Tab-separated table of N, CA and C in Angstrom:
chain	number	residue	atom	x	y	z
A	1032	MET	N	127.378	48.751	75.248
A	1032	MET	CA	126.297	49.530	75.810
A	1032	MET	C	126.094	49.118	77.277
A	1033	ALA	N	125.860	50.092	78.122
A	1033	ALA	CA	125.671	49.838	79.546
A	1033	ALA	C	124.321	49.174	79.799
A	1034	ASP	N	124.272	48.370	80.850
A	1034	ASP	CA	123.007	47.754	81.214
A	1034	ASP	C	122.068	48.829	81.770
A	1035	PRO	N	120.764	48.550	81.874
A	1035	PRO	CA	119.804	49.573	82.305
A	1035	PRO	C	120.113	50.188	83.670
A	1036	THR	N	120.552	49.381	84.627
A	1036	THR	CA	120.851	49.903	85.965
A	1036	THR	C	122.051	50.833	85.933
A	1037	THR	N	123.118	50.426	85.274
A	1037	THR	CA	124.304	51.272	85.172
A	1037	THR	C	123.955	52.566	84.450
A	1038	ALA	N	123.208	52.479	83.361
A	1038	ALA	CA	122.814	53.679	82.615
A	1038	ALA	C	121.976	54.611	83.488
A	1039	PHE	N	121.052	54.055	84.288
A	1039	PHE	CA	120.213	54.862	85.172
A	1039	PHE	C	121.072	55.630	86.178
A	1040	PHE	N	121.972	54.929	86.857
A	1040	PHE	CA	122.797	55.593	87.861
A	1040	PHE	C	123.794	56.570	87.241
A	1041	GLU	N	124.288	56.273	86.049
A	1041	GLU	CA	125.177	57.223	85.359
A	1041	GLU	C	124.434	58.498	84.984
A	1042	ARG	N	123.197	58.368	84.497
A	1042	ARG	CA	122.387	59.557	84.186
A	1042	ARG	C	122.096	60.360	85.447
A	1043	LEU	N	121.780	59.668	86.519
A	1043	LEU	CA	121.496	60.330	87.789
A	1043	LEU	C	122.719	61.091	88.277
A	1044	ALA	N	123.888	60.500	88.190
A	1044	ALA	CA	125.129	61.157	88.607
A	1044	ALA	C	125.438	62.358	87.719
A	1045	ALA	N	125.214	62.220	86.416
A	1045	ALA	CA	125.490	63.320	85.489
A	1045	ALA	C	124.539	64.489	85.707
A	1046	GLN	N	123.304	64.179	86.061
A	1046	GLN	CA	122.297	65.213	86.298
A	1046	GLN	C	122.641	66.018	87.545
A	1047	ALA	N	123.122	65.352	88.586
A	1047	ALA	CA	123.584	65.942	89.843
A	1047	ALA	C	122.498	66.626	90.680
A	1048	ARG	N	121.395	66.987	90.106
A	1048	ARG	CA	120.307	67.627	90.859
A	1048	ARG	C	118.982	67.093	90.348
A	1049	SER	N	118.078	66.823	91.287
A	1049	SER	CA	116.767	66.328	90.907
A	1049	SER	C	115.686	67.156	91.588
A	1050	PRO	N	114.907	67.902	90.819
A	1050	PRO	CA	113.809	68.671	91.398
A	1050	PRO	C	112.798	67.791	92.127
A	1051	LEU	N	112.671	66.520	91.722
A	1051	LEU	CA	111.733	65.612	92.372
A	1051	LEU	C	112.149	65.261	93.798
A	1052	LEU	N	113.413	65.519	94.130
A	1052	LEU	CA	113.929	65.207	95.463
A	1052	LEU	C	114.353	66.459	96.222
A	1053	ARG	N	113.862	67.621	95.801
A	1053	ARG	CA	114.337	68.892	96.340
A	1053	ARG	C	114.160	69.054	97.845
A	1054	ASN	N	113.211	68.355	98.451
A	1054	ASN	CA	112.984	68.474	99.890
A	1054	ASN	C	113.512	67.272	100.665
A	1055	GLN	N	114.281	66.420	100.008
A	1055	GLN	CA	114.751	65.191	100.642
A	1055	GLN	C	116.251	65.203	100.880
A	1056	SER	N	116.653	64.549	101.947
A	1056	SER	CA	118.068	64.344	102.252
A	1056	SER	C	118.218	62.967	102.868
A	1057	GLY	N	119.275	62.283	102.519
A	1057	GLY	CA	119.552	60.969	103.079
A	1057	GLY	C	120.409	60.152	102.134
A	1058	THR	N	120.677	58.923	102.537
A	1058	THR	CA	121.495	58.026	101.730
A	1058	THR	C	120.741	56.727	101.472
A	1059	LEU	N	120.965	56.183	100.283
A	1059	LEU	CA	120.377	54.897	99.907
A	1059	LEU	C	121.486	54.007	99.378
A	1060	ARG	N	121.425	52.739	99.727
A	1060	ARG	CA	122.350	51.762	99.148
A	1060	ARG	C	121.516	50.681	98.491
A	1061	PHE	N	121.831	50.405	97.249
A	1061	PHE	CA	121.133	49.382	96.474
A	1061	PHE	C	122.058	48.186	96.321
A	1062	ASP	N	121.673	47.080	96.927
A	1062	ASP	CA	122.413	45.822	96.811
A	1062	ASP	C	121.659	44.941	95.831
A	1063	LEU	N	122.258	44.728	94.673
A	1063	LEU	CA	121.602	43.990	93.592
A	1063	LEU	C	122.340	42.681	93.358
A	1064	THR	N	121.610	41.593	93.344
A	1064	THR	CA	122.235	40.288	93.181
A	1064	THR	C	121.934	39.715	91.800
A	1065	ASP	N	122.968	39.126	91.229
A	1065	ASP	CA	122.878	38.441	89.949
A	1065	ASP	C	123.945	37.357	89.999
A	1066	GLY	N	123.725	36.406	90.877
A	1066	GLY	CA	124.781	35.448	91.151
A	1066	GLY	C	125.759	36.099	92.119
A	1067	ASP	N	127.021	35.807	91.998
A	1067	ASP	CA	128.039	36.431	92.847
A	1067	ASP	C	128.962	37.253	91.977
A	1068	PRO	N	129.525	38.312	92.415
A	1068	PRO	CA	129.273	39.003	93.682
A	1068	PRO	C	128.083	39.953	93.564
A	1069	GLU	N	127.758	40.557	94.679
A	1069	GLU	CA	126.657	41.513	94.745
A	1069	GLU	C	127.097	42.860	94.160
A	1070	GLU	N	126.200	43.509	93.421
A	1070	GLU	CA	126.462	44.834	92.855
A	1070	GLU	C	125.917	45.871	93.826
A	1071	CYS	N	126.692	46.901	94.100
A	1071	CYS	CA	126.300	47.891	95.093
A	1071	CYS	C	126.351	49.299	94.487
A	1072	TRP	N	125.281	50.059	94.703
A	1072	TRP	CA	125.207	51.470	94.293
A	1072	TRP	C	124.850	52.288	95.532
A	1073	TYR	N	125.521	53.395	95.736
A	1073	TYR	CA	125.313	54.237	96.918
A	1073	TYR	C	124.910	55.635	96.443
A	1074	VAL	N	123.752	56.110	96.892
A	1074	VAL	CA	123.211	57.398	96.455
A	1074	VAL	C	123.088	58.315	97.661
A	1075	THR	N	123.628	59.516	97.539
A	1075	THR	CA	123.506	60.536	98.581
A	1075	THR	C	122.635	61.660	98.044
A	1076	ILE	N	121.627	62.047	98.830
A	1076	ILE	CA	120.716	63.130	98.443
A	1076	ILE	C	120.795	64.203	99.512
A	1077	LYS	N	121.036	65.436	99.095
A	1077	LYS	CA	121.050	66.589	100.004
A	1077	LYS	C	120.194	67.677	99.395
A	1078	LYS	N	118.922	67.716	99.828
A	1078	LYS	CA	117.971	68.724	99.331
A	1078	LYS	C	117.953	68.779	97.806
A	1079	GLY	N	117.895	67.616	97.178
A	1079	GLY	CA	117.809	67.534	95.729
A	1079	GLY	C	119.140	67.373	95.021
A	1080	GLU	N	120.228	67.681	95.688
A	1080	GLU	CA	121.558	67.454	95.106
A	1080	GLU	C	121.858	65.959	95.242
A	1081	VAL	N	122.214	65.312	94.147
A	1081	VAL	CA	122.384	63.868	94.143
A	1081	VAL	C	123.796	63.493	93.714
A	1082	SER	N	124.395	62.575	94.455
A	1082	SER	CA	125.676	62.008	94.033
A	1082	SER	C	125.564	60.489	94.096
A	1083	VAL	N	126.306	59.825	93.232
A	1083	VAL	CA	126.249	58.375	93.105
A	1083	VAL	C	127.664	57.819	93.170
A	1084	SER	N	127.816	56.727	93.915
A	1084	SER	CA	129.110	56.045	93.964
A	1084	SER	C	128.858	54.544	94.074
A	1085	ARG	N	129.922	53.795	94.185
A	1085	ARG	CA	129.824	52.342	94.335
A	1085	ARG	C	130.227	51.931	95.749
A	1086	LYS	N	130.114	52.848	96.711
A	1086	LYS	CA	130.501	52.575	98.096
A	1086	LYS	C	129.673	51.444	98.683
A	1087	ASP	N	130.317	50.657	99.502
A	1087	ASP	CA	129.653	49.575	100.216
A	1087	ASP	C	129.693	49.934	101.698
A	1088	ARG	N	128.759	50.799	102.097
A	1088	ARG	CA	128.707	51.215	103.494
A	1088	ARG	C	127.258	51.412	103.918
A	1089	ALA	N	127.056	51.579	105.202
A	1089	ALA	CA	125.702	51.738	105.740
A	1089	ALA	C	125.024	52.959	105.130
A	1090	ALA	N	123.697	52.866	105.022
A	1090	ALA	CA	122.906	53.967	104.464
A	1090	ALA	C	121.607	54.084	105.259
A	1091	ASP	N	120.931	55.221	105.089
A	1091	ASP	CA	119.644	55.427	105.758
A	1091	ASP	C	118.608	54.411	105.289
A	1092	CYS	N	118.680	54.051	104.015
A	1092	CYS	CA	117.774	53.054	103.437
A	1092	CYS	C	118.610	52.089	102.602
A	1093	MET	N	118.512	50.817	102.945
A	1093	MET	CA	119.243	49.794	102.200
A	1093	MET	C	118.228	48.946	101.447
A	1094	VAL	N	118.377	48.903	100.131
A	1094	VAL	CA	117.435	48.226	99.238
A	1094	VAL	C	118.103	46.962	98.699
A	1095	HIS	N	117.376	45.850	98.746
A	1095	HIS	CA	117.889	44.565	98.264
A	1095	HIS	C	116.945	44.034	97.185
A	1096	ALA	N	117.522	43.678	96.036
A	1096	ALA	CA	116.697	43.139	94.940
A	1096	ALA	C	117.571	42.363	93.972
A	1097	GLU	N	116.923	41.544	93.165
A	1097	GLU	CA	117.613	40.884	92.056
A	1097	GLU	C	117.928	41.942	91.005
A	1098	LYS	N	119.071	41.809	90.365
A	1098	LYS	CA	119.499	42.778	89.355
A	1098	LYS	C	118.479	42.861	88.215
A	1099	ALA	N	117.968	41.730	87.764
A	1099	ALA	CA	116.993	41.733	86.659
A	1099	ALA	C	115.738	42.508	87.039
A	1100	LEU	N	115.282	42.383	88.274
A	1100	LEU	CA	114.108	43.126	88.734
A	1100	LEU	C	114.396	44.625	88.723
A	1101	PHE	N	115.552	45.016	89.246
A	1101	PHE	CA	115.899	46.436	89.281
A	1101	PHE	C	116.072	46.988	87.873
A	1102	ASP	N	116.650	46.206	86.968
A	1102	ASP	CA	116.738	46.621	85.560
A	1102	ASP	C	115.344	46.954	85.031
A	1103	GLY	N	114.357	46.129	85.374
A	1103	GLY	CA	112.985	46.373	84.948
A	1103	GLY	C	112.406	47.642	85.552
A	1104	MET	N	112.751	47.927	86.808
A	1104	MET	CA	112.241	49.148	87.454
A	1104	MET	C	112.806	50.392	86.774
A	1105	VAL	N	114.106	50.401	86.479
A	1105	VAL	CA	114.706	51.593	85.881
A	1105	VAL	C	114.379	51.716	84.398
A	1106	ALA	N	113.801	50.656	83.817
A	1106	ALA	CA	113.368	50.694	82.422
A	1106	ALA	C	111.874	50.995	82.309
A	1107	GLY	N	111.181	51.131	83.447
A	1107	GLY	CA	109.753	51.414	83.425
A	1107	GLY	C	108.883	50.194	83.188
A	1108	GLU	N	109.466	48.999	83.331
A	1108	GLU	CA	108.726	47.767	83.078
A	1108	GLU	C	108.172	47.144	84.358
A	1109	VAL	N	108.723	47.531	85.523
A	1109	VAL	CA	108.322	46.957	86.800
A	1109	VAL	C	108.001	48.087	87.762
A	1110	ASN	N	106.886	47.985	88.447
A	1110	ASN	CA	106.488	48.979	89.436
A	1110	ASN	C	107.187	48.655	90.755
A	1111	ALA	N	107.934	49.608	91.289
A	1111	ALA	CA	108.708	49.405	92.515
A	1111	ALA	C	107.819	49.099	93.711
A	1112	THR	N	106.686	49.765	93.817
A	1112	THR	CA	105.783	49.517	94.943
A	1112	THR	C	105.220	48.097	94.872
A	1113	ALA	N	104.821	47.674	93.691
A	1113	ALA	CA	104.305	46.316	93.524
A	1113	ALA	C	105.389	45.291	93.853
A	1114	ALA	N	106.624	45.548	93.432
A	1114	ALA	CA	107.731	44.632	93.737
A	1114	ALA	C	107.954	44.534	95.242
A	1115	THR	N	107.794	45.651	95.942
A	1115	THR	CA	107.939	45.655	97.400
A	1115	THR	C	106.822	44.849	98.046
A	1116	LEU	N	105.609	45.028	97.579
A	1116	LEU	CA	104.472	44.296	98.142
A	1116	LEU	C	104.592	42.790	97.910
A	1117	ARG	N	105.264	42.394	96.833
A	1117	ARG	CA	105.487	40.969	96.538
A	1117	ARG	C	106.717	40.423	97.263
A	1118	ASP	N	107.408	41.277	98.011
A	1118	ASP	CA	108.669	40.918	98.688
A	1118	ASP	C	109.779	40.575	97.704
A	1119	ALA	N	109.664	41.018	96.465
A	1119	ALA	CA	110.732	40.831	95.489
A	1119	ALA	C	111.820	41.877	95.720
A	1120	LEU	N	111.452	42.980	96.351
A	1120	LEU	CA	112.374	44.056	96.720
A	1120	LEU	C	112.170	44.269	98.219
A	1121	THR	N	113.249	44.254	98.971
A	1121	THR	CA	113.144	44.471	100.415
A	1121	THR	C	113.994	45.662	100.812
A	1122	MET	N	113.636	46.261	101.940
A	1122	MET	CA	114.348	47.446	102.433
A	1122	MET	C	114.602	47.328	103.915
A	1123	GLU	N	115.663	47.994	104.342
A	1123	GLU	CA	115.968	48.164	105.753
A	1123	GLU	C	116.134	49.657	105.980
A	1124	GLY	N	115.671	50.133	107.101
A	1124	GLY	CA	115.857	51.547	107.425
A	1124	GLY	C	114.702	52.400	106.953
A	1125	ASN	N	115.009	53.592	106.461
A	1125	ASN	CA	114.031	54.608	106.098
A	1125	ASN	C	113.378	54.302	104.740
A	1126	ALA	N	112.310	53.507	104.780
A	1126	ALA	CA	111.612	53.143	103.543
A	1126	ALA	C	110.979	54.366	102.877
A	1127	GLY	N	110.629	55.384	103.660
A	1127	GLY	CA	110.046	56.604	103.092
A	1127	GLY	C	110.989	57.281	102.114
A	1128	LEU	N	112.280	57.194	102.358
A	1128	LEU	CA	113.262	57.781	101.447
A	1128	LEU	C	113.210	57.082	100.087
A	1129	PHE	N	113.040	55.760	100.103
A	1129	PHE	CA	112.917	55.035	98.846
A	1129	PHE	C	111.633	55.410	98.122
A	1130	LEU	N	110.558	55.662	98.858
A	1130	LEU	CA	109.304	56.069	98.222
A	1130	LEU	C	109.490	57.357	97.428
A	1131	PHE	N	110.272	58.280	97.954
A	1131	PHE	CA	110.569	59.500	97.200
A	1131	PHE	C	111.510	59.199	96.035
A	1132	PHE	N	112.514	58.364	96.261
A	1132	PHE	CA	113.495	58.050	95.229
A	1132	PHE	C	112.844	57.390	94.019
A	1133	GLN	N	111.833	56.545	94.244
A	1133	GLN	CA	111.218	55.837	93.122
A	1133	GLN	C	110.549	56.779	92.132
A	1134	ARG	N	110.378	58.039	92.505
A	1134	ARG	CA	109.859	59.028	91.553
A	1134	ARG	C	110.774	59.186	90.342
A	1135	LEU	N	112.031	58.809	90.508
A	1135	LEU	CA	113.002	58.942	89.421
A	1135	LEU	C	112.876	57.836	88.385
A	1136	PHE	N	112.173	56.754	88.710
A	1136	PHE	CA	111.997	55.669	87.760
A	1136	PHE	C	110.986	56.091	86.695
A	1137	PRO	N	111.218	55.710	85.455
A	1137	PRO	CA	110.258	56.075	84.402
A	1137	PRO	C	108.960	55.303	84.555
A	1138	GLY	N	107.909	55.866	83.984
A	1138	GLY	CA	106.626	55.172	83.954
A	1138	GLY	C	106.661	54.078	82.910
A	1139	PRO	N	105.590	53.307	82.802
A	1139	PRO	CA	105.555	52.214	81.833
A	1139	PRO	C	105.541	52.741	80.395
A	1140	ALA	N	106.003	51.923	79.480
A	1140	ALA	CA	105.987	52.291	78.061
A	1140	ALA	C	104.565	52.609	77.633
A	1141	GLY	N	104.416	53.633	76.846
A	1141	GLY	CA	103.095	54.025	76.368
A	1141	GLY	C	102.338	54.892	77.345
A	1142	ALA	N	102.971	55.258	78.451
A	1142	ALA	CA	102.299	56.126	79.431
A	1142	ALA	C	102.149	57.516	78.836
A	1143	GLU	N	101.326	58.309	79.475
A	1143	GLU	CA	101.055	59.672	79.034
A	1143	GLU	C	102.340	60.469	78.836
A	1144	SER	N	103.330	60.224	79.671
A	1144	SER	CA	104.598	60.930	79.613
A	1144	SER	C	105.714	59.949	79.913
A	1145	ASP	N	106.884	60.157	79.309
A	1145	ASP	CA	108.009	59.290	79.617
A	1145	ASP	C	108.885	59.877	80.714
A	1146	LYS	N	108.418	60.967	81.331
A	1146	LYS	CA	109.161	61.581	82.424
A	1146	LYS	C	109.041	60.708	83.664
A	1147	PRO	N	110.070	60.746	84.543
A	1147	PRO	CA	109.954	59.996	85.788
A	1147	PRO	C	108.724	60.442	86.553
A	1148	GLN	N	108.116	59.508	87.258
A	1148	GLN	CA	106.911	59.820	88.001
A	1148	GLN	C	106.833	58.945	89.237
A	1149	ALA	N	106.002	59.330	90.171
A	1149	ALA	CA	105.793	58.540	91.385
A	1149	ALA	C	104.676	57.553	91.119
A	1150	GLY	N	105.013	56.307	90.946
A	1150	GLY	CA	104.003	55.293	90.674
A	1150	GLY	C	103.502	55.384	89.246
A	1151	TYR	N	102.533	54.578	88.926
A	1151	TYR	CA	102.043	54.541	87.564
A	1151	TYR	C	100.623	55.073	87.428
A	1152	ALA	N	99.994	55.413	88.516
A	1152	ALA	CA	98.613	55.881	88.453
A	1152	ALA	C	98.546	57.292	87.885
A	1153	LYS	N	97.619	57.511	86.985
A	1153	LYS	CA	97.430	58.856	86.428
A	1153	LYS	C	96.591	59.668	87.386
A	1154	ARG	N	96.904	60.935	87.505
A	1154	ARG	CA	96.105	61.821	88.340
A	1154	ARG	C	94.853	62.229	87.601
A	1155	ARG	N	93.783	62.280	88.326
A	1155	ARG	CA	92.506	62.684	87.732
A	1155	ARG	C	92.262	64.156	88.053
A	1156	PRO	N	91.687	64.893	87.080
A	1156	PRO	CA	91.424	66.317	87.326
A	1156	PRO	C	90.393	66.533	88.401
């Protein structure tokens, strides 16, 4: 069975289009460390069209985190914004692109919906 990060990126690649990113374009590189060597994921977004590869090249937004932390984010156990505020996740470049991308992460277990969402706060009517 694939680890949570690999499963997340494989699902994203298979989906190929994300309505949550329909107005966004850019590239993100995720550098995840779990000892040596570093794991790298490269995501290209063109108006909601998404492609995923393992390229190790410059991107509009470069995200650095421990693999275990990122596994928690893609499993809905860790809030990406909170991890950034704690400096557990760092970024270079266009951080706004990552703010949109984090909408693809699932909410916490037991949330109102298991659909990806932006942050964990519920909207009030």
